[in-house]
XYZ file of C-alpha atoms in Angstrom:
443
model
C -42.690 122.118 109.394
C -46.409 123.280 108.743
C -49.073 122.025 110.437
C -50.615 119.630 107.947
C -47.512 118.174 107.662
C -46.846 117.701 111.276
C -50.552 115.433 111.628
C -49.456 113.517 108.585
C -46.768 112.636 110.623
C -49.366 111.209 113.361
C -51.002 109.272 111.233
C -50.464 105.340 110.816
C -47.329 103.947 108.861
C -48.930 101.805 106.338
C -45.631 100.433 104.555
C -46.251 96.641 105.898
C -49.917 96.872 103.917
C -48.192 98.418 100.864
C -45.160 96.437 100.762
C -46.936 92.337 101.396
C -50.029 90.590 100.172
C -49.699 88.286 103.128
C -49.621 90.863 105.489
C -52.769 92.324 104.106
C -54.513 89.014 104.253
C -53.796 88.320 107.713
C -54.923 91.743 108.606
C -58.416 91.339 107.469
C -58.212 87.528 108.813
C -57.410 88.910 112.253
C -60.267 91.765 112.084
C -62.707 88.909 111.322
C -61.577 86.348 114.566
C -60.937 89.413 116.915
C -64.706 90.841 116.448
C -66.141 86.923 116.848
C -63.669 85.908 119.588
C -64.555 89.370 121.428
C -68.119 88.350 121.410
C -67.518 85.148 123.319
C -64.917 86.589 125.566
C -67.626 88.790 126.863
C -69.954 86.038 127.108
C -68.635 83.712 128.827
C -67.832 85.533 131.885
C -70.999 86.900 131.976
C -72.662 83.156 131.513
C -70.819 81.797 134.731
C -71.801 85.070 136.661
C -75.484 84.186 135.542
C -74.990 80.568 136.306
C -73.265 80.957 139.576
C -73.082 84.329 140.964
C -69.459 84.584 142.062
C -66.437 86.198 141.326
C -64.030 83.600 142.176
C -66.100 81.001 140.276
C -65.236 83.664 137.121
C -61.628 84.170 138.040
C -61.361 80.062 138.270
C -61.751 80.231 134.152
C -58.252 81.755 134.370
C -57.183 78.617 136.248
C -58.582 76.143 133.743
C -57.112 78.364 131.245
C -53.396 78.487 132.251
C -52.017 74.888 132.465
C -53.304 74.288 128.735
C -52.000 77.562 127.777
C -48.541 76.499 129.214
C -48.120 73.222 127.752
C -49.417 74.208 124.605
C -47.838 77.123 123.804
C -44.569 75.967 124.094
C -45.319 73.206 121.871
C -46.918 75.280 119.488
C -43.802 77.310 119.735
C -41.473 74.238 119.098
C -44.168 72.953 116.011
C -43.738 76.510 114.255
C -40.389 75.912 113.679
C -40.847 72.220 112.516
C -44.003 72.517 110.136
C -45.821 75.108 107.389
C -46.915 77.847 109.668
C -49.653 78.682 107.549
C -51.093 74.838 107.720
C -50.682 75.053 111.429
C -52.713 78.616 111.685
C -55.235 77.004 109.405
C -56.018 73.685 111.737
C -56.458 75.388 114.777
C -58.510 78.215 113.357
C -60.683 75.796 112.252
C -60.494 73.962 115.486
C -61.248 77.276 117.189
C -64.520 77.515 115.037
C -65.535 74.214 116.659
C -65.575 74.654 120.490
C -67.536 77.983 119.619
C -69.764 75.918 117.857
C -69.857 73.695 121.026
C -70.830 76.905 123.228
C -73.873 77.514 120.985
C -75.512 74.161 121.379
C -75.021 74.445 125.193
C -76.646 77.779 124.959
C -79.627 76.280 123.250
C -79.829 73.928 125.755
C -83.123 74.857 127.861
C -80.995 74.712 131.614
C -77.411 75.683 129.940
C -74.823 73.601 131.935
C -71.773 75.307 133.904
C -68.893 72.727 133.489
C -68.961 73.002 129.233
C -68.317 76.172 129.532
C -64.592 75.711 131.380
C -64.030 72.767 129.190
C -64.556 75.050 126.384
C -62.013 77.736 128.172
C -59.363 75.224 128.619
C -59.449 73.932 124.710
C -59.481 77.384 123.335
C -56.252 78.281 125.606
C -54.881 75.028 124.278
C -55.656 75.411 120.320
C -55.085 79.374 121.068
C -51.216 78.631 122.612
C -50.692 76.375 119.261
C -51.553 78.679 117.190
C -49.926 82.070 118.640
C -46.310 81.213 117.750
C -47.468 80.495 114.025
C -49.157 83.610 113.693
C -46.426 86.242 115.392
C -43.432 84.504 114.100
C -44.694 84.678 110.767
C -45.137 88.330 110.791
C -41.248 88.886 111.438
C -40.850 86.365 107.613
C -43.587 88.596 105.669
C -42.646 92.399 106.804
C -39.497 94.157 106.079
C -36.955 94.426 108.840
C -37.604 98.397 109.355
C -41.165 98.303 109.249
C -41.513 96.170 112.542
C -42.809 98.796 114.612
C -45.763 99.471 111.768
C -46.599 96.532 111.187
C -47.009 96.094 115.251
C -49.059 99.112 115.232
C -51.494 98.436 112.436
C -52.228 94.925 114.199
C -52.766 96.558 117.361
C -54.842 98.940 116.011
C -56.917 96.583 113.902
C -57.342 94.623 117.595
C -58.189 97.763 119.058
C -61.430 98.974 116.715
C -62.557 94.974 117.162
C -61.993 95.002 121.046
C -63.969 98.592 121.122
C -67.595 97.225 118.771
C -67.397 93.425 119.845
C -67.774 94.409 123.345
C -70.199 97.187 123.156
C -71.953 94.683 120.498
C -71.651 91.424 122.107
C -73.337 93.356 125.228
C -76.112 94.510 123.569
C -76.676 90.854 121.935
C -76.506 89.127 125.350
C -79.415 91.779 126.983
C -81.985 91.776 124.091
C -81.164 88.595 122.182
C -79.053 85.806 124.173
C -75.748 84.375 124.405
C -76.762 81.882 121.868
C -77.029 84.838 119.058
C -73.262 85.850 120.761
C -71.915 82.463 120.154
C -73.490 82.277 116.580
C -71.760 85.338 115.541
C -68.353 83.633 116.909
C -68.974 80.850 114.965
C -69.727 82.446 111.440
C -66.225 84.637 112.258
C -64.538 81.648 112.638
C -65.551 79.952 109.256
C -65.129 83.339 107.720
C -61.611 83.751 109.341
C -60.770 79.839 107.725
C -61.559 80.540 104.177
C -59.328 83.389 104.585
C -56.004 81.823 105.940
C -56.294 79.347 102.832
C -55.135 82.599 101.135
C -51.851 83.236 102.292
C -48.745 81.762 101.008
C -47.020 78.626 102.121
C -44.925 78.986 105.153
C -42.798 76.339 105.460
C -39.872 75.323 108.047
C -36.231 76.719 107.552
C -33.814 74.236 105.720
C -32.794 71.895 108.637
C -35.494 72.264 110.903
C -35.480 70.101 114.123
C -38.426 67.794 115.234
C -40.897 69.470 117.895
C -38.535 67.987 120.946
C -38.319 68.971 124.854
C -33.590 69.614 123.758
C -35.572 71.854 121.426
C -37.736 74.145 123.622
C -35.029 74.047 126.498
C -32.586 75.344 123.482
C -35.397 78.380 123.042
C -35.948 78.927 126.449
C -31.926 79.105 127.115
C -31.728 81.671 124.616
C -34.464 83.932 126.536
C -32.720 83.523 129.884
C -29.335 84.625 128.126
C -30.776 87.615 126.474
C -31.730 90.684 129.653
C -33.392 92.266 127.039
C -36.089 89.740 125.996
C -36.137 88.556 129.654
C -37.097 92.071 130.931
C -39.909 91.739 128.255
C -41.325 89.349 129.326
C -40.781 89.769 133.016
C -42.467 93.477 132.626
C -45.264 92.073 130.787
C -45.999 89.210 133.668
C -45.838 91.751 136.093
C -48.293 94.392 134.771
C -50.711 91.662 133.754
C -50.539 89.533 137.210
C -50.933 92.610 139.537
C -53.582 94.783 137.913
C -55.906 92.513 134.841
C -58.909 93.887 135.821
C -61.524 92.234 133.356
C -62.581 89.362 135.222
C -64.322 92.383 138.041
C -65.899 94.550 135.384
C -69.410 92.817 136.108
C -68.812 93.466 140.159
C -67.270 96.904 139.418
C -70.436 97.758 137.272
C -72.572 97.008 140.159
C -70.707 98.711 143.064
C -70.824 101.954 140.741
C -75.266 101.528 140.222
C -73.962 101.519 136.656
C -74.977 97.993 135.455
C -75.404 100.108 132.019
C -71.657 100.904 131.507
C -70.645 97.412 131.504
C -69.715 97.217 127.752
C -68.065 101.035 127.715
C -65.825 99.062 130.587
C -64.885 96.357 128.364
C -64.278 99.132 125.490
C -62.654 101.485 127.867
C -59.554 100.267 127.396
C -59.956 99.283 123.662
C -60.549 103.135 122.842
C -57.299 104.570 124.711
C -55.161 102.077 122.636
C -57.170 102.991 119.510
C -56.470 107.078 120.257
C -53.019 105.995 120.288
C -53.361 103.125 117.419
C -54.025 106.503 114.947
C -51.744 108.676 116.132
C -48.621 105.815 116.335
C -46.707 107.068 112.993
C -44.313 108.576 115.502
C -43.444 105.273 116.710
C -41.399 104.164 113.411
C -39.190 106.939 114.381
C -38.153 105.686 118.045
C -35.256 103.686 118.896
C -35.542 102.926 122.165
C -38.245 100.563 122.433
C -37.607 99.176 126.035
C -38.571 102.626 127.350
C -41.759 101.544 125.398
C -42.249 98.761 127.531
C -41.899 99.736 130.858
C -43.439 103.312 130.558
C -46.281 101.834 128.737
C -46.710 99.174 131.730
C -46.271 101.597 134.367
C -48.984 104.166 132.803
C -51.391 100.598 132.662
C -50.648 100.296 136.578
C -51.596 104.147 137.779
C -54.665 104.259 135.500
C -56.060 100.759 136.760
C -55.121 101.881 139.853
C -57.286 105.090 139.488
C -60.396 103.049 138.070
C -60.542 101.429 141.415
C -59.937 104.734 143.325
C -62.305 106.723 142.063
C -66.278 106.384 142.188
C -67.492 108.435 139.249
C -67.973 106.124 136.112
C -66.883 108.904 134.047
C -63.636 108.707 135.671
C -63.465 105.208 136.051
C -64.166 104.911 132.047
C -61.486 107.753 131.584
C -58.877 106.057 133.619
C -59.460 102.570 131.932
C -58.915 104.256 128.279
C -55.979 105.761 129.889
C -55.043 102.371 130.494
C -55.869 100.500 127.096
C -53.380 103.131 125.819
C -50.357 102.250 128.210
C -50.747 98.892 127.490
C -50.391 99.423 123.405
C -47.465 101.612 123.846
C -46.164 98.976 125.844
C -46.680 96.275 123.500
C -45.458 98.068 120.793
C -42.164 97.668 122.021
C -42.146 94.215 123.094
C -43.230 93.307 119.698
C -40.394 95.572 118.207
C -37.922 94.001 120.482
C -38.875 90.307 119.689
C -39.436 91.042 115.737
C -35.785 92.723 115.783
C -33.451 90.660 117.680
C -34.730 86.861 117.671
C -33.270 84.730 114.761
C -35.003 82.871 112.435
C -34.535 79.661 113.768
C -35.501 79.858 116.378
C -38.677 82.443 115.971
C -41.513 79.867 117.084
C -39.949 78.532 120.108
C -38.999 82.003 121.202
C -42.955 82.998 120.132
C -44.025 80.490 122.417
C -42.034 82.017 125.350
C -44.124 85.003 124.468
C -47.275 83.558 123.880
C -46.834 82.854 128.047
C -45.569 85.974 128.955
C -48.965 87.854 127.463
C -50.983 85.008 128.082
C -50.402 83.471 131.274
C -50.240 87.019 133.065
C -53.886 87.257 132.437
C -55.042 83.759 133.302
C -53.176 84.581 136.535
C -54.757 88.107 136.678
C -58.597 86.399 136.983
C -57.428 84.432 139.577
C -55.507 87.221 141.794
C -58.277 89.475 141.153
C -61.149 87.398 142.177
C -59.460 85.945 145.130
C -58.477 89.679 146.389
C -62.045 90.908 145.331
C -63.120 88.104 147.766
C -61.019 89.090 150.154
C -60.591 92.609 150.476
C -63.929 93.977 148.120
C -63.763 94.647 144.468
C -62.459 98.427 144.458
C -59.400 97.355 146.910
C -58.943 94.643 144.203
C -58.458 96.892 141.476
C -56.673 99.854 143.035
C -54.218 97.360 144.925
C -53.599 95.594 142.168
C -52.372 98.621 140.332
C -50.343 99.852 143.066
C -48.495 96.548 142.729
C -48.002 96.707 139.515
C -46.134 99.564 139.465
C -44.253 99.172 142.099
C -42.729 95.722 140.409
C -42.069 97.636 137.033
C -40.019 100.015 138.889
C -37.981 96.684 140.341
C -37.463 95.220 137.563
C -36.017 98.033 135.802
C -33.664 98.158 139.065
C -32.913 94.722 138.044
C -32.545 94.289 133.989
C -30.957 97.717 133.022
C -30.391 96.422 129.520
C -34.382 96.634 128.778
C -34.617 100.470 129.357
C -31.242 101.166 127.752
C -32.226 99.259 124.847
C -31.635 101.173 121.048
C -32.468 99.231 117.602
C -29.276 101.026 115.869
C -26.874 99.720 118.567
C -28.069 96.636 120.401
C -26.332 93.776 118.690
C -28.952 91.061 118.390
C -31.020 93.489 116.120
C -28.171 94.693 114.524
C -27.172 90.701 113.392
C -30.918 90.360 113.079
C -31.196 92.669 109.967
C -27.726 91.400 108.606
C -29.397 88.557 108.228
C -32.486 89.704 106.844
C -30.638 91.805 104.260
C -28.317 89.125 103.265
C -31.579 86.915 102.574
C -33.406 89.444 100.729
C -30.146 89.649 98.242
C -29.693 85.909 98.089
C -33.496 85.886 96.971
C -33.253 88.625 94.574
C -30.030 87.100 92.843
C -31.886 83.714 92.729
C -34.551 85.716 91.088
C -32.284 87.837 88.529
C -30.825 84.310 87.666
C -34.033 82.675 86.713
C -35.264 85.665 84.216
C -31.996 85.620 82.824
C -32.028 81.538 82.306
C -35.641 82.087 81.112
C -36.437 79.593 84.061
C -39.340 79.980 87.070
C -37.300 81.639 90.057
């Protein structure tokens, strides 16, 4: 194989952007929301540590975050199998738009107040958990069955460029112009990011659909515990983000290191490693064994947060935090795989809502561990403990839930039945299709 041939091979699998309009669409609607959300997601933390001067008073907005994130996203979960997804994406987009809008006009304020700001936390983890299961189960109903993996990587790679300029951006903004100018740029994404989702097609509810109930989230949530592969998922993925999220100590780290300047390249760090590995991911179609995905990719995110806490030189500490922005894609790649493969169509939001938690509520939880522990033990202990942790409870839990790492898309039999189905739909729909042209009739 020549050399050309083998970097074409490297390069992103763009058959989900060639093969659905839809998918395209919510591409460039993600790109938009990711680059305004980023900008408020690095001001706000930095707000409170203005306002108040204390890491646990930042890692409390993961507290005020988790118990609407909870609730919510399991509902959300339950109303994406019950309702048009696409409406349901729509209302809290727009919803979203309006508690950024809130966060300017306290920033305009001439004394800013502190409490606004956590109410604002806890209604965008509550509008943010309704409208997570909308948004990912609706990927696995717009992209072929085989092109899971791209389409996972082209989202996470469109994430990744916005998570490496909003930061560096929204940092910049903050220092010379205010968080005001941070929260107006949230707000015009937003409106941007609405007139967009009016775009995409209708969504609606598989024939029979069941009312949002609690008989209906239990039924999802059964299904997880029965499955070792999804629980392992999630389990891994709880783990990694519990024992070593370090975001909420970037501002402490930054000034333990004299290097108040690298504050934005921290919150990039991580964005660039997944992005190195974003454009070189067309090897990733190829793989079968996703669950080796997971817990490699988690176990890499442990070490390297582990190192950035270690080491002293803010070269390093940049290096290792790329280093772990990349585990943590690879790792996600194959949750995403995994879910998008083996969960069945009816129950795809519930089961999204179970995941919406398991990357969610890690993090929330994350602030909180890590500011306690920074107040506790320092902030370098926080973050090179923390990683320690972390992969010492990956390598339990692949002790525990073999099935994960042995995982293989050609064999396991919930993706197997997964893309029976899928095919079997695809003919039906193509036959209904052939039917009409022949009648002379709309399809």
């Amino acid at each position: 194989m020549s050399t050309p041939r083998r970097l074409a091979d490297l390069l992103p699998d763009l058959s989900p952007w060639r093969s659905s309009r839809d998918f395209r669409t919510l591409f460039f609607q993600g790109a938009v929301t990711f680059f305004g959300s980023f900008m408020a997601m690095v001001a706000l933390p930095l707000q409170i540590k203005e306002l108040t001067d204390s890491p646990l008073a930042v890692g409390a907005m993961g507290a005020v975050e988790l118990v609407p994130l909870v609730v919510f996203g399991l509902y959300g979960g339950a109303l994406a199998d019950a309702l048009d997804r696409r409406r349901l994406i729509l209302l809290s987009e727009a919803g979203l738009g309006l508690l950024a809008l809130f966060l300017l006009v306290n920033a305009l304020l001439p004394d800013p107040l502190l409490w606004p700001l956590y109410v604002v936390a806890a209604g965008v983890s509550a509008l943010s958990g309704l409208q997570r299961p909308a948004l990912d189960s609706l990927l696995a109903r717009i992209v072929p069955h085989e092109q899971m993996t791209a389409a996972a990587a082209l989202n996470a790679l469109r994430y990744q460029i916005g998570a490496i300029a909003a930061p560096a951006v929204a940092g910049l903004v903050v220092a010379y112009a205010g968080y005001a100018w941070a929260y107006a740029v949230t707000v015009a994404g937003f409106a941007v990011s609405v007139v967009l989702c009016t775009r995409l097609s209708p969504a609606p509810p598989a024939p029979g659909a069941e009312k949002p109930s609690l008989r209906g989230i239990a039924e999802g949530a059964r299904y997880a515990w029965s499955r070792p592969v999804l629980l392992g998922t999630y389990a891994v993925d709880l783990a990694a983000m519990f024992f070593a999220f370090p975001n909420t100590l970037y501002p402490f780290l930054a000034d333990e290191l004299d290097a108040v300047w690298a504050l934005g390249l921290m919150y990039s760090a991580g964005a660039v490693g997944s992005l190195v590995l974003g454009v070189t991911s067309g090897w990733t179609s190829r793989v079968r064994r996703h669950g080796l995905f997971v817990v490699c990719g988690a176990a890499v995110w442990g070490a390297a947060v582990a190192g950035a806490g270690w080491f002293t030189d803010i070269r390093v500490v940049l290096l290792c935090l790329a280093v772990a922005g990349a585990g943590d894609m690879l790792s996600g790649l194959g949750r995403a795989t995994i879910w998008n493969q083996t969960i069945p169509e009816e129950l795809r939001g519930r089961l999204a809502g179970i995941e919406v938690l398991s990357y969610s509520v890690g993090p929330q939880l994350g602030q909180v561990r890590a500011g306690a522990m920074a107040g506790w033990t320092g902030t370098r202990p926080a973050f090179w403990g923390g990683g320690l942790l972390c992969m010492g409870a990956v390598a339990a839990l692949c002790a525990l839930l073999p099935a994960l790492v042995a995982y293989d898309a050609d064999t396991d039999r919930d993706a197997r039945r997964r893309r029976e189905a899928r095919e079997a739909a695809e003919a039906a729909e193509a036959g209904t299709e052939a039917g009409a042209q022949e009648s002379g009739t709309p399809a």
